[in-house]
XYZ file of C-alpha atoms in Angstrom:
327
model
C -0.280 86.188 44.200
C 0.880 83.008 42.298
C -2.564 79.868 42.570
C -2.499 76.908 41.774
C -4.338 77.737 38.580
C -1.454 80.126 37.313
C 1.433 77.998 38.192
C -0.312 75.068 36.433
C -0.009 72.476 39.635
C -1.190 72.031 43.163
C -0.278 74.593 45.906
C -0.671 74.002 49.320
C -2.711 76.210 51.883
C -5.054 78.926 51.131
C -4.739 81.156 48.651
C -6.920 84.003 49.741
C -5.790 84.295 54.115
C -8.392 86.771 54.722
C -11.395 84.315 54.565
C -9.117 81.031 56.021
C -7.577 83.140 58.806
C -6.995 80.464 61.038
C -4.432 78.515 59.076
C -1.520 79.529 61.296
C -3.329 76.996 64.012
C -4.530 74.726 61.111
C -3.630 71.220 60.954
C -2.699 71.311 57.457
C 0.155 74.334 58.503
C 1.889 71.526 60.519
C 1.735 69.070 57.334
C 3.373 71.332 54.949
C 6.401 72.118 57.173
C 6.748 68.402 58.453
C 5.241 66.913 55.703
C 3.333 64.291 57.748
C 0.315 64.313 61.029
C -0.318 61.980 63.710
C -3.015 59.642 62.576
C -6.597 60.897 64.731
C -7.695 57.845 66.762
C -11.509 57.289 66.673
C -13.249 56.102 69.885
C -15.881 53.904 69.827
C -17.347 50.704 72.002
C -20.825 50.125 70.929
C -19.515 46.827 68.663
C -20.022 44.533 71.119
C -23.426 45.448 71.385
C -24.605 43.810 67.538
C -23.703 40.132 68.766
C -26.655 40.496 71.413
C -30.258 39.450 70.394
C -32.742 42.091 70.414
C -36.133 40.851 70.924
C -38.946 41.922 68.348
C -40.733 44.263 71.156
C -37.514 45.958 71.903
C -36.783 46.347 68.476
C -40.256 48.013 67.846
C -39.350 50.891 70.199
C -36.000 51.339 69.448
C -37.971 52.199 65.624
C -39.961 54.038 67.094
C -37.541 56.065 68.810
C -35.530 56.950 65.621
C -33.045 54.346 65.670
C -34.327 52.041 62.733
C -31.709 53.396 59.943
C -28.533 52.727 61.995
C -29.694 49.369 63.233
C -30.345 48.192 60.291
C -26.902 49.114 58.671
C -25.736 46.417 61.489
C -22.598 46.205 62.690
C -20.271 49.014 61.451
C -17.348 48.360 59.545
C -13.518 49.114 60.735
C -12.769 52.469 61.274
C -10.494 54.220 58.916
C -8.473 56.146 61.035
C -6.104 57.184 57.520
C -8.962 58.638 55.899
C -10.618 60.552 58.428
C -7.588 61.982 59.148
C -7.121 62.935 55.190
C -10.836 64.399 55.533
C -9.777 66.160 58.859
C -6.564 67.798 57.064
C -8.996 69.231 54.245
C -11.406 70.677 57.381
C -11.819 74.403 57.400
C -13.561 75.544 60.822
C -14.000 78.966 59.412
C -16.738 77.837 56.885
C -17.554 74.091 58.318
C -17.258 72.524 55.165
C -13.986 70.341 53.018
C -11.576 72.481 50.870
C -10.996 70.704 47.934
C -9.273 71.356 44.658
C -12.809 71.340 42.941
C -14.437 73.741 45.611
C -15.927 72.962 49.060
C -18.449 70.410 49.983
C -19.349 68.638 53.417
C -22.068 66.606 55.531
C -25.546 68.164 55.231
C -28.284 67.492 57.775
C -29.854 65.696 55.145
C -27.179 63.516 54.382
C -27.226 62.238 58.129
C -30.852 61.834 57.696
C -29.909 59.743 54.362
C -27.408 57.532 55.673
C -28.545 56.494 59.038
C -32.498 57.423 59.022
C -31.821 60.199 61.840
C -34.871 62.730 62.237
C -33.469 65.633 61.162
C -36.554 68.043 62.699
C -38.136 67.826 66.138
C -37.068 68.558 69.323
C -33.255 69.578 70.120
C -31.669 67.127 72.298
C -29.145 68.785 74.747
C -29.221 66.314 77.759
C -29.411 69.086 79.950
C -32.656 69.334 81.153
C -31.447 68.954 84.860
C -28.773 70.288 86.828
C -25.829 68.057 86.657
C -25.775 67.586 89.922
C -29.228 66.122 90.591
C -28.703 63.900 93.123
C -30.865 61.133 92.571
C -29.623 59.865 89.188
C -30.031 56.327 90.549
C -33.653 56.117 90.788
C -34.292 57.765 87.688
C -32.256 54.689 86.296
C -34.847 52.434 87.987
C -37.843 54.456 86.694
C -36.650 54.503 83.593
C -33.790 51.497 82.610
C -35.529 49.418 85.160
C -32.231 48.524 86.980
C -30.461 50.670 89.937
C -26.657 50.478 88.931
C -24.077 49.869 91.358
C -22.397 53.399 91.719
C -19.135 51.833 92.800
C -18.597 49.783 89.695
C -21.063 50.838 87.117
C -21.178 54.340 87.097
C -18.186 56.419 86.763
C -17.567 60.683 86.744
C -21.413 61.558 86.105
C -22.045 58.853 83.758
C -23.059 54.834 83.169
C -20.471 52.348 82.172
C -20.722 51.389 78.599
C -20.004 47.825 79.983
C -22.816 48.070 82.616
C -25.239 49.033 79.929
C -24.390 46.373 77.814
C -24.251 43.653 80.757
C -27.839 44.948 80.993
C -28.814 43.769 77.131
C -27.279 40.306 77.750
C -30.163 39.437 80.313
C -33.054 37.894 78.542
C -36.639 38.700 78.410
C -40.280 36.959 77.450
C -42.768 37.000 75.067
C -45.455 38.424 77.292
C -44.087 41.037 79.759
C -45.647 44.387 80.082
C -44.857 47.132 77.168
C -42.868 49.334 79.902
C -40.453 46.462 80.214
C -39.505 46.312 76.389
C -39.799 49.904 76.402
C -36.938 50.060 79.687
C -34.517 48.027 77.355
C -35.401 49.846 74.296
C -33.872 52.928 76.351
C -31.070 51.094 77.584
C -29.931 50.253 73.542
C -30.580 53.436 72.573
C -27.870 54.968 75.562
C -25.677 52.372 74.170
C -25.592 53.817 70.545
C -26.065 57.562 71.413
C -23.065 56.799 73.776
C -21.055 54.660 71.516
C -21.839 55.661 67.615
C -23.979 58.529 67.300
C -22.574 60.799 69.957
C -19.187 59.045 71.852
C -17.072 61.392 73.417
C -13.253 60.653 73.765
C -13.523 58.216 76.857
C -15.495 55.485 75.050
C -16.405 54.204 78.442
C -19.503 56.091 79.731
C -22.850 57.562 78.935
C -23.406 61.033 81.045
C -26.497 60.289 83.462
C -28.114 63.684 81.690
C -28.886 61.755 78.709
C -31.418 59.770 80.604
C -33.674 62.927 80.772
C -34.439 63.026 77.296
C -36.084 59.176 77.391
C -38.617 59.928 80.189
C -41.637 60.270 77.811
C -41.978 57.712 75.306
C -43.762 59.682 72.714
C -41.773 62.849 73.291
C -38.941 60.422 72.057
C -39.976 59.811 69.410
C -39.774 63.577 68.233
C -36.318 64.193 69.019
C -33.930 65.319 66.274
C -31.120 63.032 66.904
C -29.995 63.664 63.255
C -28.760 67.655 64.749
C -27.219 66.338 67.432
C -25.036 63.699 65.564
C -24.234 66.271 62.747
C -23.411 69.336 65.503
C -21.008 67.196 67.633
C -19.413 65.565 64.058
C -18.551 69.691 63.648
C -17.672 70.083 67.065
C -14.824 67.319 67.008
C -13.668 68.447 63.461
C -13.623 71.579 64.558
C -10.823 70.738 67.197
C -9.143 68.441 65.659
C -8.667 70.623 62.032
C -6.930 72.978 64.753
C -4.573 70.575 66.373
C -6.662 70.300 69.985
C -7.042 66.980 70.006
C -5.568 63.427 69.234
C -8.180 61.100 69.723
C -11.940 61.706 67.938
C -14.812 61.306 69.707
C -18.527 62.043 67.731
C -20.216 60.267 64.807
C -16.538 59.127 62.427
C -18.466 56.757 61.462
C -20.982 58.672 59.986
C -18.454 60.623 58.144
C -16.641 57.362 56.942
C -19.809 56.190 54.899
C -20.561 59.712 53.933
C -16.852 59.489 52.362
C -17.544 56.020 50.615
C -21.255 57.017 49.661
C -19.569 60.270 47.506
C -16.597 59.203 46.834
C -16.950 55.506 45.832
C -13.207 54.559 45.131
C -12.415 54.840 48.643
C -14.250 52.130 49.561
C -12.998 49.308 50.423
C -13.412 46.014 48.114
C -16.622 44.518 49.030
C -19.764 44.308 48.362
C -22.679 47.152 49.663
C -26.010 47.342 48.986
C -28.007 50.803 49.323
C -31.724 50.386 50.756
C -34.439 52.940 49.910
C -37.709 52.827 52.294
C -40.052 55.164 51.593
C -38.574 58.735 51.573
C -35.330 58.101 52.376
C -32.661 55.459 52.177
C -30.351 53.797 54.279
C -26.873 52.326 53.554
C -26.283 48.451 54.573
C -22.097 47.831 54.399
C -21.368 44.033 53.667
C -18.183 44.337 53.384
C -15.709 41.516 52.625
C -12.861 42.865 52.726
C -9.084 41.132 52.588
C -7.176 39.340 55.631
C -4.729 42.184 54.707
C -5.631 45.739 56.490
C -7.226 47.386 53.650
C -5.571 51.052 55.050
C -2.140 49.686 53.720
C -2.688 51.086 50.970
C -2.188 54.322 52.702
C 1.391 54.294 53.649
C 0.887 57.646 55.182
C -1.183 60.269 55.191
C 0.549 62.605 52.691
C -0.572 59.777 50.267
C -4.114 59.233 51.491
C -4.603 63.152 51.610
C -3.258 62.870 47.730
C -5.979 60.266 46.978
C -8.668 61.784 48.374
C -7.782 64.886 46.120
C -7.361 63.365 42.935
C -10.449 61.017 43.162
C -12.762 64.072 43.814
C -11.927 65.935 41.120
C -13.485 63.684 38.642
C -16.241 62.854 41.267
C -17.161 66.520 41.805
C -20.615 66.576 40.611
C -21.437 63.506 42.603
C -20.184 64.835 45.858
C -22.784 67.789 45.397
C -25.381 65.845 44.497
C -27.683 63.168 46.893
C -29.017 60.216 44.862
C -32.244 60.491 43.235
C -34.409 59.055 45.835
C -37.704 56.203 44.837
């Protein structure tokens, strides 16, 4: 069988079927006979949530529930739907991980923990700790949101409106309420960027109402292992999409777009970034500035951006198998 290595340039596909047996279904099947793929979409709504003012008690428990890494990146940068559909065409579901022409590498557990500050051990979150059809999802929003929504215009199919919840933020609070207060709004921004960064589904729109089980004990909370749950639904949507099931992205893109830029440096955009390191771990803070111009021009389709991604790993390969040294 003729490789790339024999013929002395770049094949497409795999060269061994019997391991990547699902190529007939494979994204990357349909861009070698058509030579181009529908750019993925990416879904996500939480951005109008980092113009709101978070008062210092909230703040405090949304730490405390896990969430200090991704808040303070602050407000995520543009998607890049060009290169996460590059990174989607190089997606083998068979073995989870990015065929490249230096080997395989992908997102680790402890690169989500890295990059957004995610506990990466604790307890799993599933959101299915009740039926789904418990009928009383309204008061449990009372107990534990402090506000009963409206089920006619802010709840939709099993869920909370993304808008409702951040209507909810908007409404100020004092200095000197009672801790279950700040701790009510604390739960209502964390919804918001479970829903809307760390674990959106394709609608954008809504948060399901089974989410609200895992927030009914504070300091049980605190324990969960949000950084599994991002990094399992980031496989999940992948997954589908590598396989030509879907053609808009829900899950944590944006996750994988800093992962991309964190590894593989020349695909960032021009700008400047600074990486933090508390304690153990770090967390990265994107200030980007980047040109009136959209920066994914450079892409003029995805044959090219697929091309780039390729040649700039090669001479990054020991960097995209290696974290940082951590301080």
């Amino acid at each position: 069988m003729e490789t790339s290595s024999s013929s002395g340039q770049l094949l497409y596909g795999p060269e061994d079927p019997s391991v990547l047996n699902m190529q007939k279904h494979h994204i990357s099947n349909k861009l070698m006979k058509e030579g181009t793929t529908q750019v993925f979409k990416v879904r996500r709504i939480e951005s109008k949530t980092w113009d709101i003012d978070i008062h210092e008690n909230v703040r405090y428990w949304l730490d405390a529930f896990g969430f200090k890494g991704v808040m303070d990146c602050e407000r995520p940068m543009k998607v890049d739907n060009e290169l996460i559909t590059a990174l989607i065409e190089c997606w083998r579901p068979e073995t989870h991980t990015f065929h490249l022409p230096i080997g395989e590498a992908t997102i680790t557990l402890e690169d989500v923990q890295a990059i957004w500050g995610l506990r990466a051990d604790g307890r799993v979150f599933t959101g299915r700790d009740y039926h789904v059809n418990f009928p009383d999802w309204t008061s449990k929003c009372r107990d534990l949101l402090g506000w009963i929504p409206d089920t006619s215009t802010e709840t939709k199919q099993g869920g909370l409106l993304m808008t409702a919840l951040i209507n909810q933020t908007r409404m100020p609070l004092g200095d000197d309420l009672l801790t279950y207060v700040y701790i009510q709004r604390a739960s209502i921004h964390a919804l918001i960027l479970l829903g809307g960064l760390i674990l959106p589904d394709t609608t954008g729109c809504k948060v399901p109402f089974m989410w609200l089980n895992a927030l009914g004990d504070p300091e049980e909370v605190k324990t969960i292992s949000w950084g599994s749950a991002a990094l399992a639904y980031l496989y999940h949507y992948l997954c589908e999409a590598s396989i030509d099931k879907r053609k808009e992205l829900g899950g944590p893109m944006i996750l994988l777009q800093l992962w991309a830029w964190e590894r593989m440096p020349t695909l960032r955009p021009l700008g400047r970034y600074c990486v933090l390191h508390p304690s153990t771990w770090y967390c990265v803070h994107y200030q980007l500035q980047v040109p009136q111009k959209d920066h994914s021009a450079v892409c003029e389709n995805i044959s090219t951006q697929c091309k780039r991604i390729l040649e700039v790993v090669v001479h990054l390969a020991r960097r995209v198998y290696t974290l940082p040294s951590h301080h």
